[in-house]
XYZ file of C-alpha atoms in Angstrom:
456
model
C -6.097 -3.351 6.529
C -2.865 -5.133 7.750
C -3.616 -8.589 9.180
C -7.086 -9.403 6.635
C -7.658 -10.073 3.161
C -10.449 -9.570 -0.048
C -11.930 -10.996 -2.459
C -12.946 -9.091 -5.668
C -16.344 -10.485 -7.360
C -15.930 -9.361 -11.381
C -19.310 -9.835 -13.703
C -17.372 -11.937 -16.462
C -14.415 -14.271 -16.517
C -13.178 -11.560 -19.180
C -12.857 -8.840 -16.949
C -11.499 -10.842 -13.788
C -8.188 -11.425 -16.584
C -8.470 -7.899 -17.299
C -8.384 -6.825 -13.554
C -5.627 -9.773 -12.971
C -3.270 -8.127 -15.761
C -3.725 -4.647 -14.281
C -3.287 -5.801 -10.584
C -0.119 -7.672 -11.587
C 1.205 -5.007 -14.011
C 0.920 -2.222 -11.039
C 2.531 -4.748 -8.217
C 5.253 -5.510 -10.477
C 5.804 -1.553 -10.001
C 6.264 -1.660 -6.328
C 8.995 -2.812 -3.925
C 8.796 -6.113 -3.339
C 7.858 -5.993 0.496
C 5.009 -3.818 -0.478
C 3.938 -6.596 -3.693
C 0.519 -7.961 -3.076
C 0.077 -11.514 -3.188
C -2.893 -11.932 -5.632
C -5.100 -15.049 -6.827
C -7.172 -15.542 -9.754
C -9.770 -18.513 -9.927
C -12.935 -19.239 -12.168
C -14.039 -22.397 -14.121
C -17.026 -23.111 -17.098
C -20.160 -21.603 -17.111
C -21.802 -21.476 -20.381
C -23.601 -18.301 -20.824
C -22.638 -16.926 -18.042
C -24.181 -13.545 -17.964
C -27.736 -14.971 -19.102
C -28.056 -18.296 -16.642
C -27.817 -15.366 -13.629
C -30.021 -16.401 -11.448
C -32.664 -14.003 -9.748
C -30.165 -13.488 -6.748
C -27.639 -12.532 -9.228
C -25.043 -14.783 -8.086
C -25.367 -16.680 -11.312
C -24.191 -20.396 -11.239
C -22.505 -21.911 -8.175
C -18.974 -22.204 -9.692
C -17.840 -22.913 -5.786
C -19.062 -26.712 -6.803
C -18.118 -26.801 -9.943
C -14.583 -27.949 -11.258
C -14.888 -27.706 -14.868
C -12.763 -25.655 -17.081
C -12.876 -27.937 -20.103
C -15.435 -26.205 -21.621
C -13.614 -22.689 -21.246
C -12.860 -20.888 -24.559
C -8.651 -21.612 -25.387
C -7.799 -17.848 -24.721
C -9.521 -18.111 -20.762
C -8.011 -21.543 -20.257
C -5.039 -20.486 -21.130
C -4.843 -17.204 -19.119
C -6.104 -19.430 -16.099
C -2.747 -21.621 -16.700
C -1.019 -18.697 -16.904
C -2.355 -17.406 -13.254
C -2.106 -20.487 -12.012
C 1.256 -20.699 -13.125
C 1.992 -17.302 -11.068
C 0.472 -19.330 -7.856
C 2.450 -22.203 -8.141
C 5.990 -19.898 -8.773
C 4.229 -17.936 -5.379
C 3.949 -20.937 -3.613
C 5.638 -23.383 -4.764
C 2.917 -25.683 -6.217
C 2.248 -27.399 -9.028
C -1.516 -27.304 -9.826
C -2.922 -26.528 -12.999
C -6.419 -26.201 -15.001
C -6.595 -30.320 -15.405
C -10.053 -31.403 -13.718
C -7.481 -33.761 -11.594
C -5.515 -30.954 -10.740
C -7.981 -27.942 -10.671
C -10.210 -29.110 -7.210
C -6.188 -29.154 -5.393
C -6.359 -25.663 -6.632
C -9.454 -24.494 -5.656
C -8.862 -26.214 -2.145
C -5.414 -24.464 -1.847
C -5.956 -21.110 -2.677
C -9.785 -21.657 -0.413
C -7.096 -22.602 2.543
C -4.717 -19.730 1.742
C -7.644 -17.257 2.292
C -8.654 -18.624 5.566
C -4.959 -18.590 6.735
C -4.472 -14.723 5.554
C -1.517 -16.339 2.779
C -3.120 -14.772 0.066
C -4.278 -10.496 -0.103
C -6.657 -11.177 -2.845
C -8.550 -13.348 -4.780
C -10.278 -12.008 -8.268
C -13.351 -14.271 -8.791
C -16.968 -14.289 -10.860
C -18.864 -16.559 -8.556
C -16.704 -18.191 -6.710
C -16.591 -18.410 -2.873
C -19.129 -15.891 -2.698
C -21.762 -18.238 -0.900
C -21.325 -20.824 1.837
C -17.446 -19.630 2.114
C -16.244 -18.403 5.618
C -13.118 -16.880 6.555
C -12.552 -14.895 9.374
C -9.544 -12.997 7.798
C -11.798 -11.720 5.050
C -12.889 -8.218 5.497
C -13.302 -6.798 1.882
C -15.402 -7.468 -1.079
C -14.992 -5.352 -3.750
C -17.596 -5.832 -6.306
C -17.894 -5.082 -9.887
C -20.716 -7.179 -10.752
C -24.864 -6.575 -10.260
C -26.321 -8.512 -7.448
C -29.894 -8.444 -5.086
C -31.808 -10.158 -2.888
C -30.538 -13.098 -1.409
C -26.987 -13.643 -3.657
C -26.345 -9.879 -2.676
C -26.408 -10.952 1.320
C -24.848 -14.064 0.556
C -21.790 -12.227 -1.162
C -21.811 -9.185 1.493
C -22.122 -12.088 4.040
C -18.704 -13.249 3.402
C -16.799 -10.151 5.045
C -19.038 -9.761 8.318
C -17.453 -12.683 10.521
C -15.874 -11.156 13.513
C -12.644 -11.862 14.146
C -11.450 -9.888 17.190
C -11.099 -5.986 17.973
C -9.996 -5.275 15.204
C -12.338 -6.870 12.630
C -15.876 -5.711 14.114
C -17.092 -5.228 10.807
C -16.493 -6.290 6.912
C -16.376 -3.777 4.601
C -18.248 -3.806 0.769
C -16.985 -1.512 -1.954
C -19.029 -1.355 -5.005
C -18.091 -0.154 -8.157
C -21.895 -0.104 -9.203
C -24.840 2.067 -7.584
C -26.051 -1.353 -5.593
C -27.466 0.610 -3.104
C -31.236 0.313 -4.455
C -30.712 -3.442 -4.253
C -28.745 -3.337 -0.922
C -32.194 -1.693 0.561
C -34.699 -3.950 -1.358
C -32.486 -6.936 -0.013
C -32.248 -5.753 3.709
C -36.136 -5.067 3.790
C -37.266 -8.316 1.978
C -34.712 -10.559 4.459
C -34.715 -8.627 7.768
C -35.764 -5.531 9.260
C -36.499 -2.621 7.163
C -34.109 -0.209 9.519
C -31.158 -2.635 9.185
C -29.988 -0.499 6.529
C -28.861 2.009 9.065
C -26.552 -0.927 10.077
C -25.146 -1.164 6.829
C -23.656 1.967 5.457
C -21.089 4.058 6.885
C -21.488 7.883 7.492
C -19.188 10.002 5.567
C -15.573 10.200 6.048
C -16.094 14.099 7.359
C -18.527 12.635 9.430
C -15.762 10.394 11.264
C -13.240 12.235 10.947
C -14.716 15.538 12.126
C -17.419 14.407 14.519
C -21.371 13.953 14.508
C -24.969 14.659 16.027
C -26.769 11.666 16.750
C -30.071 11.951 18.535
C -29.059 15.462 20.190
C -26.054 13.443 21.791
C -22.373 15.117 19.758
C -19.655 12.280 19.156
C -16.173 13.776 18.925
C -14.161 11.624 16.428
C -10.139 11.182 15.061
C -9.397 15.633 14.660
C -10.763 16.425 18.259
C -9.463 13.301 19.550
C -6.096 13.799 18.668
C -6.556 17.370 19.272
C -7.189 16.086 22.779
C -4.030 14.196 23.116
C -1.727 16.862 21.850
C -3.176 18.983 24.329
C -3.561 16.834 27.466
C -0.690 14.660 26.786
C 2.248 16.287 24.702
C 4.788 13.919 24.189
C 7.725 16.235 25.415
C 5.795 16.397 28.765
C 3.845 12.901 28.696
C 6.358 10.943 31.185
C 5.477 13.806 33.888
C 1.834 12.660 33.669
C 1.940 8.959 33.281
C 3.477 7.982 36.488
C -0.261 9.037 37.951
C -2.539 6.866 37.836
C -5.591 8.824 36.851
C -3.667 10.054 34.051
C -2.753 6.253 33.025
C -6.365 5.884 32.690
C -7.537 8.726 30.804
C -4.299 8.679 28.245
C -5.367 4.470 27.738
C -9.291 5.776 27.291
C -8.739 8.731 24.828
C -5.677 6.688 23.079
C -8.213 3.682 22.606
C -10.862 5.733 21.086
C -8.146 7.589 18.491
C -7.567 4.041 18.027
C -11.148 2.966 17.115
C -11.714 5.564 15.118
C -8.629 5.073 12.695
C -9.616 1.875 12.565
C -12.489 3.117 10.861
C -11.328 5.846 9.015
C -8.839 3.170 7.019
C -11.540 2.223 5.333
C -11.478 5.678 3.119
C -9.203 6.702 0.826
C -9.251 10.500 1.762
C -8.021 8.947 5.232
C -4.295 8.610 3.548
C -2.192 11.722 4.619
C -4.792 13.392 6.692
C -3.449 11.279 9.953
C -2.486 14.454 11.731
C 0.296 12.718 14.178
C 3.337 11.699 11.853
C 5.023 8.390 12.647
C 7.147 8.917 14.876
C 4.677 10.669 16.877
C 2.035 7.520 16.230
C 5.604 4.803 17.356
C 5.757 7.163 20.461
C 2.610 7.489 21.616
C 1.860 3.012 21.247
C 5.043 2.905 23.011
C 4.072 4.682 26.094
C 0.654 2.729 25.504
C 2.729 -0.791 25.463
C 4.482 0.511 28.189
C 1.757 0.862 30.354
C -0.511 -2.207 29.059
C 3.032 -4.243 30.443
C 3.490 -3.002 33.418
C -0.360 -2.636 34.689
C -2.137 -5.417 32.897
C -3.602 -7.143 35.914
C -4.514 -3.392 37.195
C -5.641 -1.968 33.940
C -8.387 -5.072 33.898
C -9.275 -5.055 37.380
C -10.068 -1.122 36.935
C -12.205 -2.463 33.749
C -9.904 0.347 31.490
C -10.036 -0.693 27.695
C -7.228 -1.837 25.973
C -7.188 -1.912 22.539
C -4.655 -4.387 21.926
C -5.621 -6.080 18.524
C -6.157 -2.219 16.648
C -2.386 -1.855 18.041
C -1.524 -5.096 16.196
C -3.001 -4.220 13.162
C -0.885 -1.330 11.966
C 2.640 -1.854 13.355
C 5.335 -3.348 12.152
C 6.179 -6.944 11.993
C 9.371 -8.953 11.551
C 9.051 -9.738 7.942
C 8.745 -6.261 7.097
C 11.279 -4.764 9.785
C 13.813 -7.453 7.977
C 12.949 -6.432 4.522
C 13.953 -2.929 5.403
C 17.368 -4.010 6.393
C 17.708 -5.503 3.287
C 16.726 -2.351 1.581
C 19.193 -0.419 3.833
C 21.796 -2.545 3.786
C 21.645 -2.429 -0.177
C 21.623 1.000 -0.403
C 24.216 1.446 2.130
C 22.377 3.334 4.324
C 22.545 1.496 8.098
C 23.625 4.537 10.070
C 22.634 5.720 13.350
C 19.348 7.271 11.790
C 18.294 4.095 10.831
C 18.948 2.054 14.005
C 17.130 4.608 15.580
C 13.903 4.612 13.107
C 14.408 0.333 13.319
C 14.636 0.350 17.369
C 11.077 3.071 17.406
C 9.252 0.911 15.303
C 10.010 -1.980 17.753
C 9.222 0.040 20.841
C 5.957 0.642 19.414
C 5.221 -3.123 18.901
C 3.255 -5.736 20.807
C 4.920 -8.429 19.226
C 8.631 -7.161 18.308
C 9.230 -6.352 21.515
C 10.813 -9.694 23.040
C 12.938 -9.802 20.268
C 14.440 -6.265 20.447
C 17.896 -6.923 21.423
C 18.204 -9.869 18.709
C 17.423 -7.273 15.713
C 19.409 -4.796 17.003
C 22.772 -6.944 17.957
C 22.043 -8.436 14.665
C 21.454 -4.620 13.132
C 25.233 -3.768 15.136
C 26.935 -7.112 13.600
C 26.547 -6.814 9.696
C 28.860 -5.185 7.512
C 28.639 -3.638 4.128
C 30.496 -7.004 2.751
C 26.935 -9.502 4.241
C 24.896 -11.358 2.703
C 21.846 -10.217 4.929
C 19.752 -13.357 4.605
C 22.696 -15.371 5.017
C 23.941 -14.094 7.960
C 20.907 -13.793 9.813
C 20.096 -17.122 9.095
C 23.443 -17.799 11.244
C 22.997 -15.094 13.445
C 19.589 -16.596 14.762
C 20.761 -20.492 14.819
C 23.412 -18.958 17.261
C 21.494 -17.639 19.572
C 18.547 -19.690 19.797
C 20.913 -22.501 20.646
C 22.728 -20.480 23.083
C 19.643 -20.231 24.719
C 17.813 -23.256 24.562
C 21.442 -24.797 25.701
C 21.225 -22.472 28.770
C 17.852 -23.616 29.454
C 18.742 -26.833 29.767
C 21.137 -26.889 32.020
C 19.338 -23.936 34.234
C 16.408 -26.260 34.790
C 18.322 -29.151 34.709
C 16.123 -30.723 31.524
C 17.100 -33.913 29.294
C 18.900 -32.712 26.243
C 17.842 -34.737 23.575
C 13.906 -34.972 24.112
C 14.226 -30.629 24.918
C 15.740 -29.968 21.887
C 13.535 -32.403 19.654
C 10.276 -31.176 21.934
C 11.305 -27.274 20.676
C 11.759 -28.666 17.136
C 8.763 -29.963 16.923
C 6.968 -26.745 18.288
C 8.743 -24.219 15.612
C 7.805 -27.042 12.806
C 3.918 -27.092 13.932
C 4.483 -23.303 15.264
C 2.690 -24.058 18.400
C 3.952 -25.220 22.083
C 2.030 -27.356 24.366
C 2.687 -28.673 27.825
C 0.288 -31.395 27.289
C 0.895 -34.778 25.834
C 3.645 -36.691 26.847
C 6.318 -34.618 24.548
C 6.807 -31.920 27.516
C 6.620 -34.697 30.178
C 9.211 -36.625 28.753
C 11.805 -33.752 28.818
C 11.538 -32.881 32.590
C 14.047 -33.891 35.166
C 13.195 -36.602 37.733
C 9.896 -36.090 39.459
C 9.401 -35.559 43.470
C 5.713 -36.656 43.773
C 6.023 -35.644 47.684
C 7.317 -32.325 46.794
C 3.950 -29.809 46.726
C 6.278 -27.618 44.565
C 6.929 -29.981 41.419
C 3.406 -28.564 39.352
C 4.682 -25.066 40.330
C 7.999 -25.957 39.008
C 6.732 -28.001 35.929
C 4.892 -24.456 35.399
C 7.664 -22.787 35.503
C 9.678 -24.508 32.866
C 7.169 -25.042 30.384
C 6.602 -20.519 30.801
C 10.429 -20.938 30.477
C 10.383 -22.434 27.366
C 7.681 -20.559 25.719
C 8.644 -17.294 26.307
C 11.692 -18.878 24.328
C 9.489 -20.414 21.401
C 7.926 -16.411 21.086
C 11.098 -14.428 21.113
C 12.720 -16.875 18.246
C 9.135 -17.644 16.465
C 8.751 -15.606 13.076
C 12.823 -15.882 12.340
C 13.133 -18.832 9.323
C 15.567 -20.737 9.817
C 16.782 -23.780 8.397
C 17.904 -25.951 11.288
């Protein structure tokens, strides 16, 4: 799920290298914007298997910071993954005991920040670590009671719309011990909390309790029907039809959210993607024009599930790259580039910079490279304009916008925003409306250039 990340609990250190090697052999397949970004951390624990405790956690490795008593071959593959880290982010840790807490801190901070897809562990982070970016575990190793809820624990913190739930995959029958846990710990029907009905089950629809729950095939069904995109901007322009396209979109919504959690989800999505960029377009369009409305009329907006599977800039650029390689930036893929940002919360503001960028390239760029310049244009043409528009002191705006792209955040209080406004009028019952103003000004400024990396 775009936007979250896993870890993956292995019953020896032996087969977290053997899952490492296989992880990295099948990314090294794939095109680079598609490459996971995978982490591999465990340290001594001297008969590992036997000192598991009864929760069948085993040994709290998240205090521990020992690897001198690992066996030369698992050192050594830990230097080796470390090694990959460092190269990934340009670190320099290693299995040292002075160097091997920085590690563990780093890659526990990477997790949290959603830097890092996955982390292969044996114990590790599995108890008293929180991360509200984690949403998997997968688990290859035997656990109950208390260590089991501990370790599923680590995926359920809520994060927004999105992440309402974490999700466990086991690669052993735990569901005996999943029970015993639930009933010994809480209430013996949490377990109907706990496990997700079948993928038919959400994908075709259910009985619960005599009530019937359509789900994602009648739901889109429903759209097609009520709201065929070759007829949709004859409906939307009503408001009653606003409504019910935002409530029935919204639930389709919901409900893929859910079905990405199962494989035999993956090319039974009905609507292709163009169809899916059109209809979040018209969905944008509305959530941007009737906001205010929308939430005064209590409609839901599903936002954040929106967010979670389109496009953003990193990957949008990489496929110029790709294109640009391969000689193929024609009309078609303009078009396909300017959809995918019409169907975006968070592309949108920046629209007319990837596509005069898209317009400006030739076969002979260096694509990085002229970006790079491309952007530093721009953003100073319009930080300069800015400037003189709202009549702000030069030197403190431009080290004031610095500042926010270095931290990536913008604030209008502290004395960095006061110090770049123009002389005050305190009898003027229009200077905090102006002071407003400029500081929405600059911000909408900060978001259309934020996410481009640029050097100066």
């Amino acid at each position: 799920m775009k936007g979250f990340n896993s870890l993956f609990a292995t019953f020896s250190i032996e087969a977290a290298i053997a899952y490492y090697k296989e992880f990295k052999r099948q990314n090294e397949c794939l095109e680079k914007h598609k490459q996971l970004k995978i982490g591999l951390i465990y340290s001594f624990g001297a008969n590992e298997e036997a000192r598991a405790d009864i929760d069948g956690v085993g040994i709290d490795e998240e205090n521990s910071d020992e690897t001198i008593g690992l066996e030369k071959s698992q050192r050594d593959f830990l230097e080796s993954a470390i090694s990959d880290y460092n190269a990934m982010f340009k670190q320099s840790f290693d299995a040292s005991a002075e160097k091997f807490a920085n590690y563990y801190k780093d890659i526990s901070k990477r997790l949290k920040e959603r830097e890092i897809d996955l982390v292969i562990v044996v114990n590790m982070f599995l108890t008293g670590f929180d991360a509200t970016t984690l949403n998997t575990l997968w688990v290859d190793k035997n656990l109950k009671y208390h260590g089991l809820l501990q370790a599923y624990s680590r995926t359920n913190r809520i994060l927004n719309a999105v992440k309402t739930f974490g999700n466990i995959v086991c690669f052993r029958d735990l569901k005996e011990a999943t029970d015993k846990s639930l009933m010994l710990f809480g209430d013996e029907n949490a377990q109907k909390m706990v496990f997700l009905r079948s993928f038919e089950e959400y994908y075709y629809g259910y009985d619960e309790n005599g009530t019937y729950h359509k789900c994602y095939a009648e739901l889109v069904e429903s759209l097609r029907a009520d709201f065929a995109l070759e007829h949709i901007l004859e409906k939307l322009p009503l408001q009653t039809q606003q409504k019910a396209f935002i409530e029935l979109f919204s639930h389709i919504l919901k409900s893929k959210n859910i079905l990405s959690c199962f494989d035999e989800f993956m090319g039974k999505e009905i609507l292709t993607q163009r169809e899916w960029q059109d209809y979040q377009s018209h969905y944008i369009d509305i959530y941007t024009a009737y906001k205010k409305e929308l939430e005064e009329r209590e409609s839901v907006l599903e936002v954040e599930l929106i967010k979670q599977i389109e496009a953003n800039l990193e990957y949008i650029i990489e496929l110029i790259r790709i294109s640009h390689k391969d000689n193929r930036l024609d009309r078609a893929f303009s078009l396909s580039i300017e959809k995918s940002i019409d169907s975006s919360i968070e592309l949108r503001n920046k629209k007319d910079l990837i596509l005069s960028f898209l317009a400006s390239i030739s076969p002979q760029s260096d694509v990085d490279k002229a970006l790079e310049a491309f952007i530093a244009q721009k953003k100073q043409e319009e930080l300069e304009a800015i400037i003189t528009a709202e009549n702000l002191k030069p030197t403190e705006t431009r080290a004031f916008v610095r500042k926010a792209f270095e931290l990536d955040s913008m604030s209008e209080y502290g004395t960095s925003f006061s110090e770049i406004l123009p002389p005050r009028d305190y009898f003027s019952p229009h200077t905090q409306e102006n002071h407003t103003h400029i500081f929405t000004r600059l911000y909408t400024f900060f978001e259309r250039f934020r996410g481009f990396k640029i050097s100066a």
